[in-house]
PDB file of C-alpha atoms in Angstrom:
ATOM      1  CA  LYS A 199      60.268 -44.951 -12.909  1.00  0.00           C
ATOM      2  CA  LEU A 200      58.796 -42.730 -15.869  1.00  0.00           C
ATOM      3  CA  ASN A 201      62.470 -40.720 -15.886  1.00  0.00           C
ATOM      4  CA  ILE A 202      60.317 -38.274 -17.138  1.00  0.00           C
ATOM      5  CA  GLY A 203      61.509 -34.456 -14.633  1.00  0.00           C
ATOM      6  CA  VAL A 204      59.214 -33.253 -11.439  1.00  0.00           C
ATOM      7  CA  ASP A 205      58.369 -30.543 -13.994  1.00  0.00           C
ATOM      8  CA  ASN A 206      56.285 -32.114 -16.916  1.00  0.00           C
ATOM      9  CA  ILE A 207      54.242 -34.138 -15.195  1.00  0.00           C
ATOM     10  CA  GLN A 208      53.548 -31.307 -12.574  1.00  0.00           C
ATOM     11  CA  HIS A 209      52.383 -29.527 -16.068  1.00  0.00           C
ATOM     12  CA  GLY A 210      50.645 -32.539 -17.137  1.00  0.00           C
ATOM     13  CA  VAL A 211      48.744 -32.997 -14.670  1.00  0.00           C
ATOM     14  CA  GLU A 212      47.838 -28.974 -14.161  1.00  0.00           C
ATOM     15  CA  GLY A 213      47.288 -29.113 -17.901  1.00  0.00           C
ATOM     16  CA  LEU A 214      44.841 -32.235 -17.128  1.00  0.00           C
ATOM     17  CA  THR A 215      42.831 -30.450 -14.655  1.00  0.00           C
ATOM     18  CA  TYR A 216      42.091 -27.407 -16.306  1.00  0.00           C
ATOM     19  CA  LEU A 217      41.407 -28.920 -19.755  1.00  0.00           C
ATOM     20  CA  LEU A 218      38.806 -31.323 -17.684  1.00  0.00           C
ATOM     21  CA  THR A 219      37.359 -28.189 -15.274  1.00  0.00           C
ATOM     22  CA  GLU A 220      37.315 -25.705 -18.425  1.00  0.00           C
ATOM     23  CA  SER A 221      34.952 -28.606 -20.121  1.00  0.00           C
ATOM     24  CA  SER A 222      33.111 -29.451 -17.380  1.00  0.00           C
ATOM     25  CA  LYS A 223      32.263 -25.835 -16.645  1.00  0.00           C
ATOM     26  CA  LEU A 224      30.455 -24.603 -20.395  1.00  0.00           C
ATOM     27  CA  MET A 225      28.735 -28.410 -20.645  1.00  0.00           C
ATOM     28  CA  ILE A 226      31.097 -29.203 -24.433  1.00  0.00           C
ATOM     29  CA  SER A 227      29.520 -31.661 -26.347  1.00  0.00           C
ATOM     30  CA  GLU A 228      31.397 -34.663 -27.381  1.00  0.00           C
ATOM     31  CA  ILE A 229      32.358 -33.437 -30.137  1.00  0.00           C
ATOM     32  CA  ASP A 230      33.091 -30.269 -28.930  1.00  0.00           C
ATOM     33  CA  PHE A 231      35.536 -31.702 -26.321  1.00  0.00           C
ATOM     34  CA  GLN A 232      37.341 -34.037 -29.564  1.00  0.00           C
ATOM     35  CA  ASP A 233      37.622 -31.183 -31.718  1.00  0.00           C
ATOM     36  CA  SER A 234      39.500 -29.152 -28.578  1.00  0.00           C
ATOM     37  CA  ILE A 235      42.000 -32.299 -27.854  1.00  0.00           C
ATOM     38  CA  HIS A 236      42.780 -33.026 -32.296  1.00  0.00           C
ATOM     39  CA  VAL A 237      44.950 -30.327 -31.935  1.00  0.00           C
ATOM     40  CA  LEU A 238      46.705 -31.055 -28.842  1.00  0.00           C
ATOM     41  CA  GLY A 239      47.985 -33.620 -31.395  1.00  0.00           C
ATOM     42  CA  PHE A 240      47.347 -36.732 -29.089  1.00  0.00           C
ATOM     43  CA  SER A 241      47.213 -40.069 -30.585  1.00  0.00           C
ATOM     44  CA  ASP A 242      43.105 -41.326 -30.547  1.00  0.00           C
ATOM     45  CA  GLU A 243      43.588 -44.523 -28.274  1.00  0.00           C
ATOM     46  CA  LEU A 244      44.558 -41.189 -25.956  1.00  0.00           C
ATOM     47  CA  ASN A 245      42.206 -38.899 -27.011  1.00  0.00           C
ATOM     48  CA  LYS A 246      39.799 -41.388 -26.453  1.00  0.00           C
ATOM     49  CA  SER A 247      40.633 -41.984 -22.578  1.00  0.00           C
ATOM     50  CA  LEU A 248      40.509 -38.500 -22.256  1.00  0.00           C
ATOM     51  CA  LEU A 249      36.380 -38.617 -24.036  1.00  0.00           C
ATOM     52  CA  GLN A 250      35.314 -40.923 -21.409  1.00  0.00           C
ATOM     53  CA  LEU A 251      37.702 -39.732 -19.132  1.00  0.00           C
ATOM     54  CA  TYR A 252      35.890 -35.635 -19.525  1.00  0.00           C
ATOM     55  CA  LEU A 253      32.257 -37.670 -20.454  1.00  0.00           C
ATOM     56  CA  ASP A 254      32.489 -40.526 -16.061  1.00  0.00           C
ATOM     57  CA  ASN A 255      33.252 -36.893 -14.623  1.00  0.00           C
ATOM     58  CA  ARG A 256      31.954 -34.284 -15.596  1.00  0.00           C
ATOM     59  CA  LYS A 257      29.026 -33.965 -13.650  1.00  0.00           C
ATOM     60  CA  GLU A 258      31.140 -34.816  -9.661  1.00  0.00           C
ATOM     61  CA  ILE A 259      33.216 -31.969 -11.896  1.00  0.00           C
ATOM     62  CA  ARG A 260      30.790 -29.426 -12.023  1.00  0.00           C
ATOM     63  CA  SER A 261      28.814 -30.480  -8.352  1.00  0.00           C
ATOM     64  CA  ILE A 262      32.476 -29.968  -6.683  1.00  0.00           C
ATOM     65  CA  LEU A 263      32.983 -26.796  -8.738  1.00  0.00           C
ATOM     66  CA  GLY A 264      29.588 -25.550  -6.998  1.00  0.00           C
ATOM     67  CA  GLU A 265      30.148 -26.393  -4.063  1.00  0.00           C
ATOM     68  CA  LEU A 266      33.959 -23.624  -4.120  1.00  0.00           C
ATOM     69  CA  ALA A 267      31.456 -21.430  -5.902  1.00  0.00           C
ATOM     70  CA  PRO A 268      31.189 -18.145  -2.857  1.00  0.00           C
ATOM     71  CA  ARG A 269      27.895 -18.125  -1.250  1.00  0.00           C
ATOM     72  CA  LEU A 270      27.796 -14.603  -2.036  1.00  0.00           C
ATOM     73  CA  PRO A 271      24.433 -13.207   0.281  1.00  0.00           C
ATOM     74  CA  SER A 272      20.734 -11.930  -2.046  1.00  0.00           C
ATOM     75  CA  TYR A 273      18.239  -8.921  -1.680  1.00  0.00           C
ATOM     76  CA  HIS A 274      15.191  -9.680   0.788  1.00  0.00           C
ATOM     77  CA  SER A 275      13.668  -6.422   1.273  1.00  0.00           C
ATOM     78  CA  LEU A 276      14.864  -2.298   1.880  1.00  0.00           C
ATOM     79  CA  GLU A 277      13.594  -0.093   3.612  1.00  0.00           C
ATOM     80  CA  TRP A 278      14.607   3.373   3.327  1.00  0.00           C
ATOM     81  CA  ARG A 279      13.648   7.423   4.986  1.00  0.00           C
ATOM     82  CA  LEU A 280      14.185  11.226   4.015  1.00  0.00           C
ATOM     83  CA  ASP A 281      15.548  12.668   6.803  1.00  0.00           C
ATOM     84  CA  VAL A 282      15.886  16.166   6.151  1.00  0.00           C
ATOM     85  CA  GLN A 283      17.402  19.039   8.952  1.00  0.00           C
ATOM     86  CA  LEU A 284      16.268  22.225   8.134  1.00  0.00           C
ATOM     87  CA  ALA A 285      18.117  24.284  10.821  1.00  0.00           C
ATOM     88  CA  SER A 286      21.071  24.404  13.432  1.00  0.00           C
ATOM     89  CA  ARG A 287      21.996  26.777  16.302  1.00  0.00           C
ATOM     90  CA  SER A 288      24.642  28.165  13.805  1.00  0.00           C
ATOM     91  CA  LEU A 289      23.230  28.098  11.042  1.00  0.00           C
ATOM     92  CA  ARG A 290      18.888  28.771  11.160  1.00  0.00           C
ATOM     93  CA  GLN A 291      18.446  28.029   7.873  1.00  0.00           C
ATOM     94  CA  GLN A 292      20.074  25.642   5.485  1.00  0.00           C
ATOM     95  CA  ILE A 293      18.861  21.507   3.942  1.00  0.00           C
ATOM     96  CA  LYS A 294      21.044  19.160   4.498  1.00  0.00           C
ATOM     97  CA  PRO A 295      18.912  16.045   3.296  1.00  0.00           C
ATOM     98  CA  ALA A 296      19.883  12.483   3.365  1.00  0.00           C
ATOM     99  CA  VAL A 297      18.748   9.089   2.595  1.00  0.00           C
ATOM    100  CA  THR A 298      18.586   6.390   4.640  1.00  0.00           C
ATOM    101  CA  MET A 299      18.888   2.911   3.834  1.00  0.00           C
ATOM    102  CA  LYS A 300      18.420  -0.844   5.609  1.00  0.00           C
ATOM    103  CA  LEU A 301      19.313  -3.849   3.023  1.00  0.00           C
ATOM    104  CA  HIS A 302      18.411  -6.489   4.322  1.00  0.00           C
ATOM    105  CA  LEU A 303      19.724  -8.918   2.732  1.00  0.00           C
ATOM    106  CA  ASN A 304      20.138 -13.322   2.926  1.00  0.00           C
ATOM    107  CA  GLN A 305      23.305 -15.387   3.571  1.00  0.00           C
ATOM    108  CA  ASN A 306      23.323 -19.198   4.399  1.00  0.00           C
ATOM    109  CA  GLU A 307      19.626 -18.924   5.858  1.00  0.00           C
ATOM    110  CA  ASN A 308      20.432 -16.295   7.792  1.00  0.00           C
ATOM    111  CA  GLN A 309      18.756 -12.501   6.988  1.00  0.00           C
ATOM    112  CA  THR A 310      21.288  -9.955   7.986  1.00  0.00           C
ATOM    113  CA  ALA A 311      20.818  -6.183   7.489  1.00  0.00           C
ATOM    114  CA  GLN A 312      23.324  -3.449   6.309  1.00  0.00           C
ATOM    115  CA  VAL A 313      22.359   0.526   6.929  1.00  0.00           C
ATOM    116  CA  LEU A 314      23.190   2.748   5.017  1.00  0.00           C
ATOM    117  CA  GLN A 315      23.257   7.479   4.071  1.00  0.00           C
ATOM    118  CA  THR A 316      23.642   8.956   1.370  1.00  0.00           C
ATOM    119  CA  ASP A 317      22.823  12.105   0.436  1.00  0.00           C
ATOM    120  CA  PRO A 318      20.129  12.288  -2.418  1.00  0.00           C
ATOM    121  CA  ALA A 319      22.846  13.856  -5.305  1.00  0.00           C
ATOM    122  CA  THR A 320      25.007  10.841  -4.483  1.00  0.00           C
ATOM    123  CA  LEU A 321      22.490   8.233  -4.586  1.00  0.00           C
ATOM    124  CA  LEU A 322      21.591   9.541  -7.979  1.00  0.00           C
ATOM    125  CA  HIS A 323      24.064   9.221  -9.100  1.00  0.00           C
ATOM    126  CA  LEU A 324      24.515   5.979  -8.402  1.00  0.00           C
ATOM    127  CA  ILE A 325      21.420   5.167  -9.632  1.00  0.00           C
ATOM    128  CA  GLN A 326      22.188   6.313 -13.350  1.00  0.00           C
ATOM    129  CA  GLN A 327      25.929   3.947 -13.030  1.00  0.00           C
ATOM    130  CA  LEU A 328      23.879   1.124 -12.357  1.00  0.00           C
ATOM    131  CA  GLU A 329      20.794   1.781 -15.140  1.00  0.00           C
ATOM    132  CA  GLN A 330      23.912   2.532 -17.148  1.00  0.00           C
ATOM    133  CA  ALA A 331      25.444  -0.871 -16.342  1.00  0.00           C
ATOM    134  CA  LEU A 332      22.347  -2.546 -17.435  1.00  0.00           C
ATOM    135  CA  GLY A 333      22.147  -0.577 -20.294  1.00  0.00           C
ATOM    136  CA  GLU A 334      25.335  -2.396 -21.174  1.00  0.00           C
ATOM    137  CA  MET A 335      23.976  -5.909 -20.047  1.00  0.00           C
ATOM    138  CA  LYS A 336      21.492  -5.163 -22.783  1.00  0.00           C
ATOM    139  CA  THR A 337      24.461  -4.859 -26.296  1.00  0.00           C
ATOM    140  CA  ASN A 338      25.123  -7.290 -28.238  1.00  0.00           C
ATOM    141  CA  HIS A 339      28.753  -7.539 -27.128  1.00  0.00           C
ATOM    142  CA  CYS A 340      27.304  -8.393 -23.798  1.00  0.00           C
ATOM    143  CA  ARG A 341      24.747 -11.309 -24.560  1.00  0.00           C
ATOM    144  CA  ARG A 342      27.374 -12.915 -26.709  1.00  0.00           C
ATOM    145  CA  ILE A 343      29.929 -12.850 -22.981  1.00  0.00           C
ATOM    146  CA  VAL A 344      27.545 -13.822 -21.062  1.00  0.00           C
ATOM    147  CA  ARG A 345      25.992 -17.154 -23.338  1.00  0.00           C
ATOM    148  CA  ASN A 346      29.812 -17.681 -23.658  1.00  0.00           C
ATOM    149  CA  MET A 347      30.169 -17.995 -19.873  1.00  0.00           C
ATOM    150  CA  LYS A 348      27.429 -20.193 -19.191  1.00  0.00           C
TER     151      LYS A 348
END
């Protein structure tokens, strides 16, 4: 009926979907949304229609996106134990330490536990890597990225 190819209609719908979902994710203001669509070169009437569509549906889009987000487990508690093997039948004097951890997680109102075991050297390396990652999050570059993600 429109004498337009199927690909053009599909790309138009995908573009409109992307525009509305990204704008809703970022909760951009009316002015920012108008600036974003003004660049596309649409008529003023179409720009007003898109703005009204965005304003009417952004809360609903955000709620749907929130439901689609994966539910990741969250930390509840940690139990740990240090085991040291001092000797065996074949080796009379040896020191073989091991750290055993039981990580309790909450996921969808259910509590699960994961048992992990490692040697102290690997655990220290893991702690250093996590502290380095936390230090990276305090840099201005990472703060700017996180602020723009919200």
